[in-house]
Amino acid sequence: IVNDLVLDAEGQKMSKSRGNVVNPTELLAEHGADVLRLYLLASSQVWLPKRFDVRTIPEVAGGFLNTLRNTYRFFAQYAGDWRPASGSPPAAASLADRWILSRLAGVVGDVNAAWEQYDVTVGTRALMDFVVDDLSNWYVRLNRGRFWAPDREADPDALATLHTCLVTVVRLLGPAAPFLSDWMHRGLVGSSVHLARFPEPGSARDEALELAMDAVRRLASLARAAREEIGSGVRQPL
């Protein structure tokens, strides 16, 4: 599998005579290797001609990596002296924990299935969507009180669940963003992500719970849309 042509933002072939070439060294210095690599993988299938628009790099890849980095820092901030238990993690009791672990199992299966077919774009997008939509914008926000509350330690079950999600995510991300994933894996586990086994499908999913959570999230989205329609802030009681 190889890349097709990289075109400019208008769909024209890059050439020095047209003056529309980009300097890869300058792009790496400005955005970083992981951001640029993820942008090329996630924005379109690599075997198709690629319209390269430098203005969309932060939108496609930069925001995702910032979200992942901030989620890791959130975990590290409240983990304190907590360490994961040796052996298999205990079964999650919280519905929220069971839901995110079920979604994680689905993403592991999706990424493996896509990459086995050399479709790195579908696999990368599935992982990025999970981190932004499910892990950061829903699970962490919904369970923030379990990680931080006055005069109370973080819930060890919430820490274990978020730790499991982050470790699995960075192992899936290793081939696509090798530098950030390795930095995070060393912080989470103490070793290089590139010496860890790639996650394999097999964990059971709770599809009924996933459907129920989809309904809750849909209701939350509709309520927010209704608030925006009448100009009511999200913290204003109704």
mmCIF file of C-alpha atoms in Angstrom:
data_model
loop_
_atom_site.group_PDB
_atom_site.id
_atom_site.type_symbol
_atom_site.label_atom_id
_atom_site.label_comp_id
_atom_site.label_asym_id
_atom_site.label_seq_id
_atom_site.Cartn_x
_atom_site.Cartn_y
_atom_site.Cartn_z
ATOM 1 C CA ILE A 1 0.000 0.000 0.000
ATOM 2 C CA VAL A 2 1.430 3.367 -1.021
ATOM 3 C CA ASN A 3 0.409 6.993 -1.032
ATOM 4 C CA ASP A 4 -1.028 8.650 -4.120
ATOM 5 C CA LEU A 5 -0.112 12.205 -5.092
ATOM 6 C CA VAL A 6 -0.196 14.984 -2.512
ATOM 7 C CA LEU A 7 -1.942 17.971 -4.102
ATOM 8 C CA ASP A 8 -2.324 21.548 -2.919
ATOM 9 C CA ALA A 9 -5.511 22.859 -1.315
ATOM 10 C CA GLU A 10 -7.017 23.632 -4.735
ATOM 11 C CA GLY A 11 -6.372 20.143 -6.084
ATOM 12 C CA GLN A 12 -3.363 21.125 -8.207
ATOM 13 C CA LYS A 13 -0.242 18.984 -8.321
ATOM 14 C CA MET A 14 2.509 20.521 -6.222
ATOM 15 C CA SER A 15 5.506 21.784 -8.151
ATOM 16 C CA LYS A 16 8.226 24.361 -7.698
ATOM 17 C CA SER A 17 7.257 26.062 -10.938
ATOM 18 C CA ARG A 18 3.757 26.723 -9.600
ATOM 19 C CA GLY A 19 5.125 27.816 -6.262
ATOM 20 C CA ASN A 20 2.626 25.666 -4.350
ATOM 21 C CA VAL A 21 5.018 23.225 -2.673
ATOM 22 C CA VAL A 22 5.240 22.983 1.100
ATOM 23 C CA ASN A 23 8.414 22.552 3.120
ATOM 24 C CA PRO A 24 8.041 19.401 5.238
ATOM 25 C CA THR A 25 10.790 20.440 7.653
ATOM 26 C CA GLU A 26 8.969 23.694 8.419
ATOM 27 C CA LEU A 27 5.677 21.830 8.878
ATOM 28 C CA LEU A 28 7.277 19.390 11.315
ATOM 29 C CA ALA A 29 8.790 22.241 13.276
ATOM 30 C CA GLU A 30 5.460 24.079 13.478
ATOM 31 C CA HIS A 31 3.029 21.216 14.115
ATOM 32 C CA GLY A 32 5.090 18.203 15.230
ATOM 33 C CA ALA A 33 5.548 14.813 13.618
ATOM 34 C CA ASP A 34 2.584 13.127 15.334
ATOM 35 C CA VAL A 35 0.129 15.859 14.332
ATOM 36 C CA LEU A 36 1.264 15.792 10.712
ATOM 37 C CA ARG A 37 1.221 11.991 10.569
ATOM 38 C CA LEU A 38 -2.272 11.781 12.068
ATOM 39 C CA TYR A 39 -3.523 14.465 9.691
ATOM 40 C CA LEU A 40 -2.377 12.478 6.671
ATOM 41 C CA LEU A 41 -3.860 9.240 8.026
ATOM 42 C CA ALA A 42 -7.201 10.572 9.250
ATOM 43 C CA SER A 43 -8.181 13.145 6.635
ATOM 44 C CA SER A 44 -8.534 10.703 3.712
ATOM 45 C CA GLN A 45 -7.507 7.215 2.611
ATOM 46 C CA VAL A 46 -3.797 7.288 1.921
ATOM 47 C CA TRP A 47 -4.079 5.581 -1.478
ATOM 48 C CA LEU A 48 -6.222 8.412 -2.872
ATOM 49 C CA PRO A 49 -4.927 11.774 -4.120
ATOM 50 C CA LYS A 50 -4.595 14.016 -1.097
ATOM 51 C CA ARG A 51 -5.522 17.705 -1.037
ATOM 52 C CA PHE A 52 -3.061 19.116 1.465
ATOM 53 C CA ASP A 53 -4.380 22.210 3.215
ATOM 54 C CA VAL A 54 -2.115 23.342 6.050
ATOM 55 C CA ARG A 55 -4.995 25.336 7.571
ATOM 56 C CA THR A 56 -6.893 22.146 8.410
ATOM 57 C CA ILE A 57 -4.029 20.379 10.206
ATOM 58 C CA PRO A 58 -4.919 21.715 13.690
ATOM 59 C CA GLU A 59 -8.610 21.012 13.114
ATOM 60 C CA VAL A 60 -8.161 17.397 12.017
ATOM 61 C CA ALA A 61 -5.332 16.229 14.270
ATOM 62 C CA GLY A 62 -4.147 18.947 16.629
ATOM 63 C CA GLY A 63 -7.419 19.152 18.559
ATOM 64 C CA PHE A 64 -7.562 15.397 19.055
ATOM 65 C CA LEU A 65 -4.028 15.160 20.419
ATOM 66 C CA ASN A 66 -4.682 18.085 22.771
ATOM 67 C CA THR A 67 -7.819 16.340 24.038
ATOM 68 C CA LEU A 68 -5.926 13.099 24.615
ATOM 69 C CA ARG A 69 -3.060 14.909 26.342
ATOM 70 C CA ASN A 70 -5.467 16.843 28.577
ATOM 71 C CA THR A 71 -7.343 13.650 29.503
ATOM 72 C CA TYR A 72 -4.067 12.027 30.516
ATOM 73 C CA ARG A 73 -3.083 15.073 32.574
ATOM 74 C CA PHE A 74 -6.506 15.039 34.249
ATOM 75 C CA PHE A 75 -5.914 11.428 35.259
ATOM 76 C CA ALA A 76 -2.361 12.098 36.446
ATOM 77 C CA GLN A 77 -3.483 15.097 38.488
ATOM 78 C CA TYR A 78 -5.965 13.129 40.581
ATOM 79 C CA ALA A 79 -4.335 9.686 40.615
ATOM 80 C CA GLY A 80 -1.809 10.725 43.264
ATOM 81 C CA ASP A 81 -0.292 7.595 44.814
ATOM 82 C CA TRP A 82 -2.871 5.287 43.218
ATOM 83 C CA ARG A 83 -1.447 2.331 41.308
ATOM 84 C CA PRO A 84 -3.317 -0.227 39.209
ATOM 85 C CA ALA A 85 -3.873 -3.597 40.834
ATOM 86 C CA SER A 86 -1.712 -6.453 39.608
ATOM 87 C CA GLY A 87 -3.413 -9.051 37.478
ATOM 88 C CA SER A 88 -6.767 -8.640 35.768
ATOM 89 C CA PRO A 89 -8.700 -5.511 36.790
ATOM 90 C CA PRO A 90 -11.840 -6.144 38.871
ATOM 91 C CA ALA A 91 -15.208 -6.070 37.157
ATOM 92 C CA ALA A 92 -16.624 -2.545 36.951
ATOM 93 C CA ALA A 93 -19.652 -1.938 39.166
ATOM 94 C CA SER A 94 -20.636 1.554 37.977
ATOM 95 C CA LEU A 95 -22.879 1.759 34.932
ATOM 96 C CA ALA A 96 -20.710 4.566 33.572
ATOM 97 C CA ASP A 97 -17.564 2.442 33.962
ATOM 98 C CA ARG A 98 -19.212 -0.565 32.354
ATOM 99 C CA TRP A 99 -20.399 1.602 29.476
ATOM 100 C CA ILE A 100 -17.027 3.150 28.631
ATOM 101 C CA LEU A 101 -15.280 -0.232 28.887
ATOM 102 C CA SER A 102 -17.881 -1.692 26.539
ATOM 103 C CA ARG A 103 -17.279 1.143 24.083
ATOM 104 C CA LEU A 104 -13.536 0.591 24.447
ATOM 105 C CA ALA A 105 -13.961 -3.071 23.524
ATOM 106 C CA GLY A 106 -15.873 -2.000 20.436
ATOM 107 C CA VAL A 107 -13.129 0.398 19.389
ATOM 108 C CA VAL A 108 -10.452 -2.277 19.834
ATOM 109 C CA GLY A 109 -12.431 -4.491 17.491
ATOM 110 C CA ASP A 110 -13.033 -1.687 14.980
ATOM 111 C CA VAL A 111 -9.379 -0.621 14.849
ATOM 112 C CA ASN A 112 -8.137 -4.193 14.442
ATOM 113 C CA ALA A 113 -10.680 -4.935 11.709
ATOM 114 C CA ALA A 114 -9.841 -1.759 9.793
ATOM 115 C CA TRP A 115 -6.073 -2.072 10.032
ATOM 116 C CA GLU A 116 -6.122 -5.757 9.089
ATOM 117 C CA GLN A 117 -7.626 -4.522 5.809
ATOM 118 C CA TYR A 118 -4.939 -1.807 5.578
ATOM 119 C CA ASP A 119 -7.631 0.844 6.029
ATOM 120 C CA VAL A 120 -5.675 2.995 8.438
ATOM 121 C CA THR A 121 -8.018 5.947 7.923
ATOM 122 C CA VAL A 122 -11.122 4.175 9.252
ATOM 123 C CA GLY A 123 -9.131 2.734 12.154
ATOM 124 C CA THR A 124 -7.596 6.073 13.100
ATOM 125 C CA ARG A 125 -10.904 7.913 12.896
ATOM 126 C CA ALA A 126 -12.635 5.331 15.090
ATOM 127 C CA LEU A 127 -9.977 5.810 17.754
ATOM 128 C CA MET A 128 -10.084 9.610 17.537
ATOM 129 C CA ASP A 129 -13.883 9.694 17.780
ATOM 130 C CA PHE A 130 -13.801 7.454 20.847
ATOM 131 C CA VAL A 131 -11.302 9.657 22.685
ATOM 132 C CA VAL A 132 -13.042 12.953 21.918
ATOM 133 C CA ASP A 133 -16.734 12.020 22.003
ATOM 134 C CA ASP A 134 -16.928 9.087 24.417
ATOM 135 C CA LEU A 135 -13.961 9.315 26.766
ATOM 136 C CA SER A 136 -13.307 13.031 27.172
ATOM 137 C CA ASN A 137 -16.551 14.837 26.382
ATOM 138 C CA TRP A 138 -18.840 12.302 28.043
ATOM 139 C CA TYR A 139 -17.225 9.857 30.486
ATOM 140 C CA VAL A 140 -14.763 12.268 32.126
ATOM 141 C CA ARG A 141 -17.279 15.104 32.291
ATOM 142 C CA LEU A 142 -20.019 12.837 33.626
ATOM 143 C CA ASN A 143 -17.740 11.404 36.324
ATOM 144 C CA ARG A 144 -15.673 14.457 37.241
ATOM 145 C CA GLY A 145 -17.013 14.368 40.798
ATOM 146 C CA ARG A 146 -15.628 10.853 41.270
ATOM 147 C CA PHE A 147 -12.122 12.108 40.563
ATOM 148 C CA TRP A 148 -12.256 15.341 42.502
ATOM 149 C CA ALA A 149 -14.404 16.450 45.428
ATOM 150 C CA PRO A 150 -13.521 18.483 48.564
ATOM 151 C CA ASP A 151 -12.069 16.379 51.399
ATOM 152 C CA ARG A 152 -12.386 13.132 49.462
ATOM 153 C CA GLU A 153 -9.970 10.928 47.574
ATOM 154 C CA ALA A 154 -10.601 9.934 43.988
ATOM 155 C CA ASP A 155 -12.782 6.875 43.426
ATOM 156 C CA PRO A 156 -10.365 3.968 42.776
ATOM 157 C CA ASP A 157 -12.847 2.336 40.380
ATOM 158 C CA ALA A 158 -12.997 5.505 38.278
ATOM 159 C CA LEU A 159 -9.198 5.742 38.288
ATOM 160 C CA ALA A 160 -8.847 2.094 37.256
ATOM 161 C CA THR A 161 -11.369 2.531 34.443
ATOM 162 C CA LEU A 162 -9.770 5.683 33.056
ATOM 163 C CA HIS A 163 -6.313 4.121 33.364
ATOM 164 C CA THR A 164 -7.467 1.063 31.394
ATOM 165 C CA CYS A 165 -8.941 3.278 28.686
ATOM 166 C CA LEU A 166 -5.833 5.446 28.365
ATOM 167 C CA VAL A 167 -3.407 2.513 28.259
ATOM 168 C CA THR A 168 -5.480 0.755 25.596
ATOM 169 C CA VAL A 169 -5.893 3.932 23.556
ATOM 170 C CA VAL A 170 -2.187 4.752 23.440
ATOM 171 C CA ARG A 171 -1.346 1.166 22.463
ATOM 172 C CA LEU A 172 -3.833 1.397 19.601
ATOM 173 C CA LEU A 173 -2.439 4.814 18.707
ATOM 174 C CA GLY A 174 1.216 3.733 18.755
ATOM 175 C CA PRO A 175 1.601 3.146 14.999
ATOM 176 C CA ALA A 176 -0.197 6.400 14.105
ATOM 177 C CA ALA A 177 1.284 8.771 16.718
ATOM 178 C CA PRO A 178 4.438 7.019 17.929
ATOM 179 C CA PHE A 179 5.925 9.863 19.983
ATOM 180 C CA LEU A 180 3.013 11.097 22.093
ATOM 181 C CA SER A 181 1.739 7.564 22.658
ATOM 182 C CA ASP A 182 5.154 6.465 23.902
ATOM 183 C CA TRP A 183 5.414 9.454 26.275
ATOM 184 C CA MET A 184 1.969 8.710 27.701
ATOM 185 C CA HIS A 185 2.565 4.958 27.970
ATOM 186 C CA ARG A 186 5.762 5.526 29.929
ATOM 187 C CA GLY A 187 3.824 7.768 32.297
ATOM 188 C CA LEU A 188 0.979 5.275 32.688
ATOM 189 C CA VAL A 189 2.876 1.979 32.754
ATOM 190 C CA GLY A 190 6.564 2.827 32.990
ATOM 191 C CA SER A 191 7.675 1.241 29.717
ATOM 192 C CA SER A 192 7.679 1.977 25.995
ATOM 193 C CA VAL A 193 4.420 1.522 24.105
ATOM 194 C CA HIS A 194 6.405 -0.016 21.260
ATOM 195 C CA LEU A 195 7.364 -2.955 23.480
ATOM 196 C CA ALA A 196 3.731 -3.621 24.473
ATOM 197 C CA ARG A 197 1.380 -6.033 22.728
ATOM 198 C CA PHE A 198 -1.176 -4.449 20.404
ATOM 199 C CA PRO A 199 -4.678 -4.728 21.950
ATOM 200 C CA GLU A 200 -6.713 -7.582 20.512
ATOM 201 C CA PRO A 201 -10.514 -7.964 20.299
ATOM 202 C CA GLY A 202 -12.216 -10.282 22.707
ATOM 203 C CA SER A 203 -13.680 -8.303 25.600
ATOM 204 C CA ALA A 204 -17.420 -8.685 25.951
ATOM 205 C CA ARG A 205 -19.649 -5.745 25.111
ATOM 206 C CA ASP A 206 -22.851 -4.652 26.817
ATOM 207 C CA GLU A 207 -24.823 -3.570 23.771
ATOM 208 C CA ALA A 208 -28.020 -2.935 25.768
ATOM 209 C CA LEU A 209 -26.142 -0.530 28.026
ATOM 210 C CA GLU A 210 -24.586 1.190 25.031
ATOM 211 C CA LEU A 211 -28.027 1.701 23.481
ATOM 212 C CA ALA A 212 -29.378 3.066 26.756
ATOM 213 C CA MET A 213 -26.487 5.526 27.036
ATOM 214 C CA ASP A 214 -27.038 6.583 23.434
ATOM 215 C CA ALA A 215 -30.580 7.558 24.413
ATOM 216 C CA VAL A 216 -29.339 9.546 27.419
ATOM 217 C CA ARG A 217 -26.793 11.384 25.290
ATOM 218 C CA ARG A 218 -29.422 12.133 22.660
ATOM 219 C CA LEU A 219 -31.707 13.612 25.325
ATOM 220 C CA ALA A 220 -28.838 15.732 26.662
ATOM 221 C CA SER A 221 -28.119 16.980 23.159
ATOM 222 C CA LEU A 222 -31.774 17.874 22.577
ATOM 223 C CA ALA A 223 -31.967 19.694 25.903
ATOM 224 C CA ARG A 224 -28.883 21.706 25.085
ATOM 225 C CA ALA A 225 -30.298 22.592 21.674
ATOM 226 C CA ALA A 226 -33.513 23.757 23.347
ATOM 227 C CA ARG A 227 -31.526 25.936 25.760
ATOM 228 C CA GLU A 228 -29.604 27.509 22.899
ATOM 229 C CA GLU A 229 -32.850 28.207 21.066
ATOM 230 C CA ILE A 230 -34.230 30.244 23.975
ATOM 231 C CA GLY A 231 -30.862 31.713 24.978
ATOM 232 C CA SER A 232 -30.609 29.930 28.326
ATOM 233 C CA GLY A 233 -27.174 29.099 29.761
ATOM 234 C CA VAL A 234 -26.338 25.485 30.537
ATOM 235 C CA ARG A 235 -26.130 26.263 34.270
ATOM 236 C CA GLN A 236 -29.469 28.060 34.425
ATOM 237 C CA PRO A 237 -32.134 25.901 36.140
ATOM 238 C CA LEU A 238 -35.316 25.397 34.141
#
